[in-house]
Coordinates of C-alpha atoms in Angstrom, one line a residue:
X13 CA 0.0 0.0 0.0
X14 CA 1.3 3.4 -1.0
X15 CA 2.1 6.0 1.7
X16 CA -0.4 8.9 2.0
X17 CA 0.7 11.9 0.0
X18 CA -0.9 14.9 -1.7
X19 CA -3.1 14.0 -4.7
X20 CA -4.3 16.4 -7.3
X21 CA -7.3 15.4 -9.5
X22 CA -7.1 17.2 -12.8
X23 CA -4.3 18.7 -14.9
X24 CA -6.1 21.8 -16.1
X25 CA -5.1 25.3 -15.1
X26 CA -6.1 24.8 -11.4
X27 CA -4.3 21.4 -11.2
X28 CA -1.1 22.6 -12.8
X29 CA -0.8 25.6 -10.6
X30 CA -1.6 23.5 -7.5
X31 CA 1.2 21.1 -8.5
X32 CA 3.6 24.0 -9.0
X33 CA 3.1 25.2 -5.5
X34 CA 3.4 21.8 -3.9
X35 CA 6.6 21.0 -5.9
X36 CA 8.0 24.4 -4.8
X37 CA 7.5 23.3 -1.2
X38 CA 9.5 20.1 -1.8
X39 CA 6.6 17.7 -2.2
X40 CA 6.0 15.2 -5.1
X41 CA 2.3 15.1 -5.6
X42 CA 0.4 12.6 -7.6
X43 CA -1.5 14.2 -10.5
X44 CA -4.5 12.2 -11.7
X45 CA -5.9 13.2 -15.1
X46 CA -8.6 11.7 -17.2
X47 CA -7.2 13.3 -20.3
X48 CA -4.5 11.9 -22.6
X49 CA -2.5 15.2 -22.3
X50 CA -2.5 18.0 -19.8
X51 CA -4.2 21.4 -20.2
X52 CA -7.8 20.5 -19.2
X53 CA -10.7 21.5 -21.4
X54 CA -9.8 25.2 -21.9
X55 CA -6.2 24.6 -22.7
X56 CA -6.6 21.1 -24.2
X57 CA -3.5 20.2 -26.2
X58 CA -3.8 19.0 -29.7
X59 CA -2.6 15.5 -30.6
X60 CA 1.2 15.2 -30.7
X61 CA 1.4 14.9 -34.5
X62 CA -0.7 18.1 -35.0
X63 CA 1.3 21.2 -35.7
X64 CA -1.2 24.1 -35.4
X65 CA 0.2 27.2 -33.7
X66 CA -0.9 28.4 -30.3
X67 CA -2.4 31.5 -31.9
X68 CA -4.6 29.4 -34.2
X69 CA -5.7 27.0 -31.4
X70 CA -6.2 29.4 -28.5
X71 CA -6.6 32.8 -30.1
X72 CA -6.4 35.6 -27.5
X73 CA -5.6 33.1 -24.8
X74 CA -2.5 31.7 -26.6
X75 CA 0.0 33.2 -24.2
X76 CA -1.8 31.9 -21.1
X77 CA -2.2 28.4 -22.6
X78 CA 1.4 28.3 -23.6
X79 CA 2.5 29.4 -20.1
X80 CA 0.4 26.7 -18.4
X81 CA 1.8 24.0 -20.8
X82 CA 5.4 25.1 -20.2
X83 CA 4.8 25.1 -16.4
X84 CA 3.5 21.6 -16.6
X85 CA 6.4 20.4 -18.8
X86 CA 8.8 21.7 -16.2
X87 CA 7.0 19.7 -13.5
X88 CA 6.9 16.4 -15.3
X89 CA 9.9 14.8 -13.6
X90 CA 8.9 16.3 -10.2
X91 CA 5.4 14.8 -9.9
X92 CA 3.8 11.4 -10.3
X93 CA 1.8 12.2 -13.4
X94 CA -0.9 9.7 -14.3
X95 CA -2.8 10.6 -17.5
X96 CA -5.7 8.6 -18.9
X97 CA -6.6 7.7 -15.3
X98 CA -10.2 8.1 -14.0
X99 CA -10.8 9.0 -10.4
X100 CA -14.1 7.2 -9.9
X101 CA -14.7 7.1 -6.1
X102 CA -13.5 8.6 -2.8
X103 CA -14.0 6.7 0.5
X104 CA -12.4 6.6 3.9
X105 CA -9.3 8.7 3.0
X106 CA -8.7 6.9 -0.3
X107 CA -9.0 7.9 -3.9
X108 CA -10.1 5.1 -6.2
X109 CA -8.7 5.3 -9.7
X110 CA -8.7 3.1 -12.8
X111 CA -6.3 3.1 -15.7
X112 CA -6.0 0.6 -18.5
X113 CA -8.8 -1.4 -16.9
X114 CA -7.0 -1.8 -13.6
X115 CA -8.1 -0.1 -10.4
X116 CA -6.0 1.2 -7.6
X117 CA -6.8 2.6 -4.2
X118 CA -4.6 5.6 -3.2
X119 CA -4.4 6.9 0.3
X120 CA -4.0 10.7 0.7
X121 CA -2.9 13.1 3.4
X122 CA -4.5 15.9 1.3
X123 CA -6.7 15.8 -1.7
X124 CA -6.9 18.8 -4.1
X125 CA -10.0 18.3 -6.4
X126 CA -9.7 20.3 -9.6
X127 CA -12.5 18.5 -11.5
X128 CA -13.5 21.4 -13.8
X129 CA -16.9 21.9 -15.4
X130 CA -19.0 20.7 -18.2
X131 CA -21.6 22.4 -20.5
X132 CA -24.9 23.5 -18.9
X133 CA -27.6 22.5 -21.3
X134 CA -31.3 23.3 -21.8
X135 CA -33.3 20.8 -23.9
X136 CA -34.9 21.9 -27.1
X137 CA -37.4 19.6 -29.0
X138 CA -35.2 17.7 -31.4
X139 CA -31.9 18.1 -29.5
X140 CA -31.4 14.3 -29.5
X141 CA -30.8 14.3 -33.2
X142 CA -27.3 13.7 -34.6
X143 CA -25.6 17.0 -35.4
X144 CA -26.4 18.6 -32.0
X145 CA -23.3 19.1 -30.0
X146 CA -22.6 20.9 -26.8
X147 CA -20.4 24.0 -27.1
X148 CA -17.6 22.2 -25.2
X149 CA -17.8 19.2 -27.6
X150 CA -17.7 21.6 -30.6
X151 CA -14.6 23.1 -29.2
X152 CA -13.0 19.7 -28.6
X153 CA -13.7 18.7 -32.2
X154 CA -11.9 21.9 -33.4
X155 CA -8.9 21.6 -31.0
X156 CA -8.3 17.9 -31.0
X157 CA -9.4 16.9 -34.5
X158 CA -9.2 20.1 -36.5
X159 CA -12.7 19.8 -37.9
X160 CA -16.1 21.5 -37.7
X161 CA -19.1 19.8 -36.3
X162 CA -21.0 20.5 -39.6
X163 CA -21.0 22.3 -42.9
X164 CA -23.4 25.0 -41.8
X165 CA -23.4 25.5 -38.0
X166 CA -25.8 27.4 -35.7
X167 CA -24.5 28.5 -32.3
X168 CA -27.4 28.5 -29.8
X169 CA -27.6 29.3 -26.1
X170 CA -26.1 32.0 -24.0
X171 CA -22.9 32.9 -22.2
X172 CA -19.3 33.9 -23.1
X173 CA -18.5 30.4 -24.4
X174 CA -21.1 30.8 -27.1
X175 CA -19.2 33.7 -28.6
X176 CA -15.8 32.3 -27.9
X177 CA -16.4 29.0 -29.7
X178 CA -18.3 30.8 -32.6
X179 CA -15.2 33.1 -33.0
X180 CA -12.9 30.1 -33.0
X181 CA -15.0 28.4 -35.7
X182 CA -15.0 31.7 -37.7
X183 CA -11.2 31.9 -37.6
X184 CA -10.9 28.2 -38.6
X185 CA -13.0 29.0 -41.7
X186 CA -16.2 27.2 -40.8
X187 CA -19.6 28.2 -42.2
X188 CA -21.6 29.8 -39.4
X189 CA -25.3 30.2 -40.1
X190 CA -26.0 32.4 -37.0
X191 CA -25.3 33.0 -33.4
X192 CA -28.5 33.0 -31.4
X193 CA -28.4 34.2 -27.8
X194 CA -31.4 33.7 -25.5
X195 CA -30.3 36.6 -23.2
X196 CA -31.5 40.1 -24.0
X197 CA -29.4 43.2 -24.7
X198 CA -30.9 44.9 -21.6
X199 CA -29.4 42.1 -19.4
X200 CA -26.0 42.7 -20.8
X201 CA -26.2 46.5 -20.5
X202 CA -27.3 46.2 -16.8
X203 CA -24.4 43.9 -16.1
X204 CA -21.7 46.4 -17.4
X205 CA -20.7 47.8 -14.0
X206 CA -19.8 44.3 -12.7
X207 CA -18.2 43.3 -16.0
X208 CA -15.9 46.3 -15.8
X209 CA -14.0 44.4 -13.0
X210 CA -12.1 42.7 -15.9
X211 CA -12.1 45.3 -18.7
X212 CA -9.7 43.2 -20.9
X213 CA -12.1 40.3 -21.0
X214 CA -15.1 42.6 -21.5
X215 CA -13.4 44.2 -24.5
X216 CA -12.4 40.8 -25.8
X217 CA -16.0 39.6 -25.7
X218 CA -17.2 42.7 -27.5
X219 CA -14.5 42.2 -30.2
X220 CA -15.8 38.7 -30.8
X221 CA -19.3 40.0 -31.5
X222 CA -18.0 42.7 -33.7
X223 CA -15.8 40.3 -35.7
X224 CA -18.7 37.9 -36.2
X225 CA -20.9 40.6 -37.5
X226 CA -18.2 42.0 -39.7
X227 CA -17.9 38.6 -41.3
X228 CA -21.6 38.7 -42.1
X229 CA -22.7 36.3 -39.4
X230 CA -26.2 37.1 -38.0
X231 CA -25.8 37.7 -34.2
X232 CA -29.2 37.9 -32.5
X233 CA -30.1 38.3 -28.8
X234 CA -33.4 37.7 -27.0
X235 CA -34.4 34.7 -29.1
X236 CA -36.5 31.8 -28.0
X237 CA -35.7 28.3 -29.4
X238 CA -38.8 26.4 -30.6
X239 CA -37.5 23.2 -32.1
X240 CA -34.7 21.5 -34.0
X241 CA -35.8 20.0 -37.3
X242 CA -34.6 16.8 -38.9
X243 CA -34.9 13.1 -38.6
X244 CA -33.1 10.1 -37.2
X245 CA -31.9 9.3 -40.8
X246 CA -30.8 12.8 -41.8
X247 CA -29.8 14.3 -38.5
X248 CA -30.3 18.0 -38.1
X249 CA -31.7 20.0 -41.0
X250 CA -32.8 23.2 -39.4
X251 CA -33.8 25.3 -36.4
X252 CA -37.1 27.1 -35.6
X253 CA -37.0 30.0 -33.2
X254 CA -38.8 33.2 -32.2
X255 CA -36.9 36.5 -32.3
X256 CA -37.0 39.1 -29.5
X257 CA -40.2 40.5 -31.0
X258 CA -42.0 37.1 -31.1
X259 CA -41.8 36.6 -34.8
X260 CA -41.2 33.0 -36.0
X261 CA -38.2 32.0 -38.1
X262 CA -36.7 28.9 -39.5
X263 CA -33.0 28.5 -40.3
X264 CA -31.4 25.8 -42.4
X265 CA -28.3 24.1 -40.9
X266 CA -26.8 20.7 -40.4
X267 CA -25.3 21.2 -37.0
X268 CA -26.0 23.0 -33.8
X269 CA -23.6 23.9 -31.0
X270 CA -25.7 24.3 -27.8
X271 CA -24.8 25.6 -24.4
X272 CA -25.7 27.9 -21.5
X273 CA -22.4 28.6 -19.8
X274 CA -21.1 25.9 -17.4
X275 CA -22.0 23.6 -14.5
X276 CA -19.4 22.4 -12.0
X277 CA -18.3 18.8 -11.9
X278 CA -19.2 18.1 -8.3
X279 CA -19.6 14.3 -8.0
X280 CA -16.1 13.7 -6.5
X281 CA -16.6 16.5 -3.9
X282 CA -20.0 14.9 -3.1
X283 CA -18.3 11.5 -2.6
X284 CA -15.7 13.1 -0.4
X285 CA -18.6 14.2 1.9
X286 CA -18.3 18.0 1.1
X287 CA -21.3 20.1 2.1
X288 CA -23.2 21.9 -0.7
X289 CA -25.0 25.3 -1.0
X290 CA -27.7 26.5 -3.3
X291 CA -26.8 29.6 -5.4
X292 CA -30.0 31.5 -6.2
X293 CA -28.3 33.7 -8.9
X294 CA -27.3 30.8 -11.1
X295 CA -30.0 28.3 -9.8
X296 CA -27.3 25.7 -9.3
X297 CA -25.7 23.8 -6.3
X298 CA -22.1 24.3 -5.6
X299 CA -19.8 22.7 -3.0
X300 CA -19.1 24.9 0.0
X301 CA -15.6 26.2 -0.3
X302 CA -13.6 29.1 1.3
X303 CA -11.8 31.7 -0.8
X304 CA -8.6 29.8 0.2
X305 CA -10.0 26.5 -1.3
X306 CA -10.9 24.7 2.0
X307 CA -14.0 22.5 1.7
X308 CA -16.2 21.5 4.7
X309 CA -14.1 18.2 5.0
X310 CA -10.6 18.3 6.6
X311 CA -7.8 17.7 4.1
X312 CA -10.1 18.0 1.1
X313 CA -9.5 21.2 -1.1
X314 CA -11.5 22.4 -4.1
X315 CA -10.2 24.6 -6.9
X316 CA -11.2 25.7 -10.3
X317 CA -14.5 25.6 -12.1
X318 CA -15.6 22.5 -10.2
X319 CA -16.0 24.7 -7.1
X320 CA -16.6 28.2 -8.3
X321 CA -16.8 29.1 -12.0
X322 CA -14.4 31.9 -12.5
X323 CA -12.8 30.8 -15.8
X324 CA -9.2 29.7 -16.6
X325 CA -7.4 32.6 -15.0
X326 CA -9.5 32.3 -11.8
X327 CA -8.8 28.5 -11.8
X328 CA -5.1 29.2 -11.8
X329 CA -5.4 31.4 -8.8
X330 CA -7.7 28.9 -7.1
X331 CA -5.3 26.1 -7.7
X332 CA -2.5 28.1 -6.0
X333 CA -4.7 29.0 -3.1
X334 CA -5.9 25.4 -2.5
X335 CA -2.3 24.1 -2.6
X336 CA -1.1 26.8 -0.2
X337 CA -4.0 25.9 2.2
X338 CA -3.0 22.2 2.0
X339 CA 0.6 23.1 2.7
X340 CA -0.3 25.3 5.7
X341 CA -2.6 22.5 7.1
X342 CA 0.2 20.0 6.7
X343 CA 2.5 22.1 8.7
X344 CA 4.5 23.8 5.9
X345 CA 5.3 27.5 6.1
X346 CA 3.4 29.7 3.6
X347 CA 3.4 33.4 2.8
X348 CA 0.3 35.0 4.3
X349 CA 0.7 38.1 2.2
X350 CA 0.7 36.1 -1.0
X351 CA -2.3 34.2 0.1
X352 CA -4.1 37.5 0.8
X353 CA -3.1 39.0 -2.6
X354 CA -4.4 35.9 -4.4
X355 CA -7.6 36.1 -2.4
X356 CA -8.1 39.8 -3.5
X357 CA -7.6 38.8 -7.1
X358 CA -10.2 36.1 -6.7
X359 CA -12.7 38.7 -5.2
X360 CA -12.2 40.8 -8.3
X361 CA -12.9 37.9 -10.6
X362 CA -16.0 37.0 -8.5
X363 CA -17.4 40.4 -9.3
X364 CA -16.9 39.7 -13.0
X365 CA -18.5 36.3 -12.6
X366 CA -21.6 37.8 -11.1
X367 CA -21.7 40.2 -14.1
X368 CA -21.7 37.2 -16.5
X369 CA -24.6 35.6 -14.6
X370 CA -26.6 38.8 -14.9
X371 CA -25.7 39.4 -18.6
X372 CA -26.4 35.8 -19.7
X373 CA -29.1 34.4 -17.4
X374 CA -30.1 30.7 -17.4
X375 CA -33.4 30.6 -19.3
X376 CA -35.3 28.7 -16.5
X377 CA -38.7 29.5 -18.0
X378 CA -37.9 27.5 -21.2
X379 CA -37.9 24.3 -19.1
X380 CA -41.4 25.0 -17.9
X381 CA -42.6 25.6 -21.5
X382 CA -41.1 22.4 -23.0
X383 CA -43.7 20.2 -24.7
X384 CA -44.5 16.9 -22.9
X385 CA -42.8 14.8 -25.7
X386 CA -39.5 16.6 -25.5
X387 CA -36.7 14.3 -24.4
X388 CA -34.9 15.7 -21.3
X389 CA -32.7 12.8 -20.4
X390 CA -31.0 11.6 -23.6
X391 CA -29.3 8.6 -22.0
X392 CA -32.6 7.1 -20.8
X393 CA -35.0 8.8 -23.2
X394 CA -37.0 10.4 -20.4
X395 CA -39.4 13.1 -21.6
X396 CA -40.6 16.3 -19.9
X397 CA -44.1 14.7 -19.8
X398 CA -42.8 11.6 -17.9
X399 CA -41.1 13.9 -15.3
X400 CA -44.4 15.8 -14.9
X401 CA -46.2 12.5 -14.5
X402 CA -44.0 11.3 -11.6
X403 CA -44.5 14.7 -9.9
X404 CA -48.3 14.8 -10.3
X405 CA -49.1 11.1 -10.0
X406 CA -46.5 9.9 -7.6
X407 CA -45.6 13.0 -5.5
X408 CA -42.0 13.1 -6.6
X409 CA -41.2 16.6 -5.7
X410 CA -37.5 15.9 -4.9
X411 CA -34.8 15.2 -7.5
X412 CA -33.6 11.8 -6.3
X413 CA -37.2 10.6 -5.8
X414 CA -38.0 11.7 -9.3
X415 CA -34.9 9.9 -10.5
X416 CA -36.0 6.6 -8.8
X417 CA -39.5 6.8 -10.3
X418 CA -38.5 7.9 -13.8
X419 CA -34.8 6.9 -14.4
X420 CA -34.0 10.6 -15.2
X421 CA -30.2 11.1 -14.7
X422 CA -29.6 7.3 -14.3
X423 CA -27.8 6.8 -17.6
X424 CA -24.2 7.1 -18.8
X425 CA -23.9 10.9 -18.0
X426 CA -25.3 10.5 -14.5
X427 CA -27.4 13.6 -14.9
X428 CA -24.6 15.9 -16.0
X429 CA -26.6 17.1 -18.9
X430 CA -30.2 16.8 -17.8
X431 CA -30.2 17.4 -14.0
X432 CA -30.4 21.2 -14.2
X433 CA -33.3 21.3 -16.7
X434 CA -35.0 18.3 -15.0
X435 CA -35.0 20.1 -11.7
X436 CA -36.6 23.1 -13.3
X437 CA -39.4 21.0 -14.7
X438 CA -39.9 19.2 -11.4
X439 CA -40.0 22.5 -9.5
X440 CA -42.5 24.1 -11.9
X441 CA -44.8 21.0 -12.0
X442 CA -44.7 20.7 -8.2
X443 CA -45.1 24.4 -7.6
X444 CA -42.1 24.6 -5.3
X445 CA -39.0 26.7 -5.3
X446 CA -36.1 25.1 -7.2
X447 CA -34.0 24.9 -4.0
X448 CA -36.5 22.5 -2.5
X449 CA -36.1 20.1 -5.4
X450 CA -32.5 19.5 -4.2
X451 CA -29.8 17.9 -6.3
X452 CA -28.9 14.5 -7.6
X453 CA -26.6 12.8 -5.1
X454 CA -23.2 11.8 -6.5
X455 CA -22.7 8.0 -6.8
X456 CA -19.7 5.8 -7.5
X457 CA -18.5 5.2 -10.1
X458 CA -18.9 8.8 -11.2
X459 CA -18.4 7.6 -14.8
X460 CA -18.9 4.1 -16.3
X461 CA -16.3 1.5 -15.7
X462 CA -15.5 -1.1 -18.4
X463 CA -16.5 -4.8 -17.8
X464 CA -12.8 -5.5 -18.3
X465 CA -11.9 -3.5 -15.2
X466 CA -10.0 -5.8 -12.7
X467 CA -10.4 -5.8 -9.0
X468 CA -8.5 -3.4 -6.8
X469 CA -4.9 -4.3 -6.1
X470 CA -4.0 -3.8 -2.4

């Protein structure tokens, strides 16, 4: 059995900076990463035989991506790096991992969870058709495979990622039919005071919109998605929506990139026993975490978008803070002034984050308006009507009870892509506040394990 050490889950911006701090203090942390290469989602590295430049891959974030990659390269011989390894459970001071179909149980003295985030999705009738991708998946296709998700792409949803990925597709030469944002211009104007906390990012976002329009791409705000057209045989053939004035439109396309900002990956924090809090502004549940990265559980630290969605730069700061907290709790000397400075930087980013939430609100009312035959849980083919039935006929007013009765969130994605919208439908049908619906409890394994997986080696 290995001796307890510090384990970092994730080799994205938060994990890399956490590892850097721990190595600087003389430790050799284990870094567990599900990816084949480091960088996380935002700074995902292209395959080794690809030769695109940093500028073409990451655009305005090229310098930051390169800095994170260089830092990680310098750490490689100073850490126990385990790529293509899934952290699938946490129990009794041990992290359970699997790699190449073999499991291992790793004890830890401190655990830094940098699990990141995934797309937050709102169903649209027809979103189960082939050709509908999340914004994150659309970005992965471009970065890892150098291809567009379709020949004529619509970007649909809201949030900064909508414009960032559309801009990346534009620069790659893809054919963009339109960028359709459900948020209204008045929301974005009202959020400007908070968004000015990070003027460079605000200017960058505005430049994306200007560039898309200059290229002739229709960029519309305040739209309401109606349905995605197509068939099982053809895939996506078009999108119907209403504009801000309520007029109906149909747009031909063969692919749709869909997303409404991000949701944190919290299953591992849940399995570690961390307490959670409901955030009324975003209508999501987040693990409780201090500005310094301490969770409610001793020796478990949370950093990056899995704990508080502040973007890549915020994740780097959060990774440093979490590592410094772990070092202090393990008896190592840390610089209190540096911790305070990093905390102040995080507070500035928090103001910007709240501006984004105000500018690009989650369209909760869309969930309530979904037709009964709309599929909400794509893994188990559970419809909005079935969810309403278990609420009205079986009294399932709580998320886990509705899951037990309907199988919503019980499939391969474990509710990652349907839990948010499902909870909205349950709350509306039951006539209760969203907070009272609760959240789906994390369960091991957090992602499917192969039948070939061998028993744990002690």
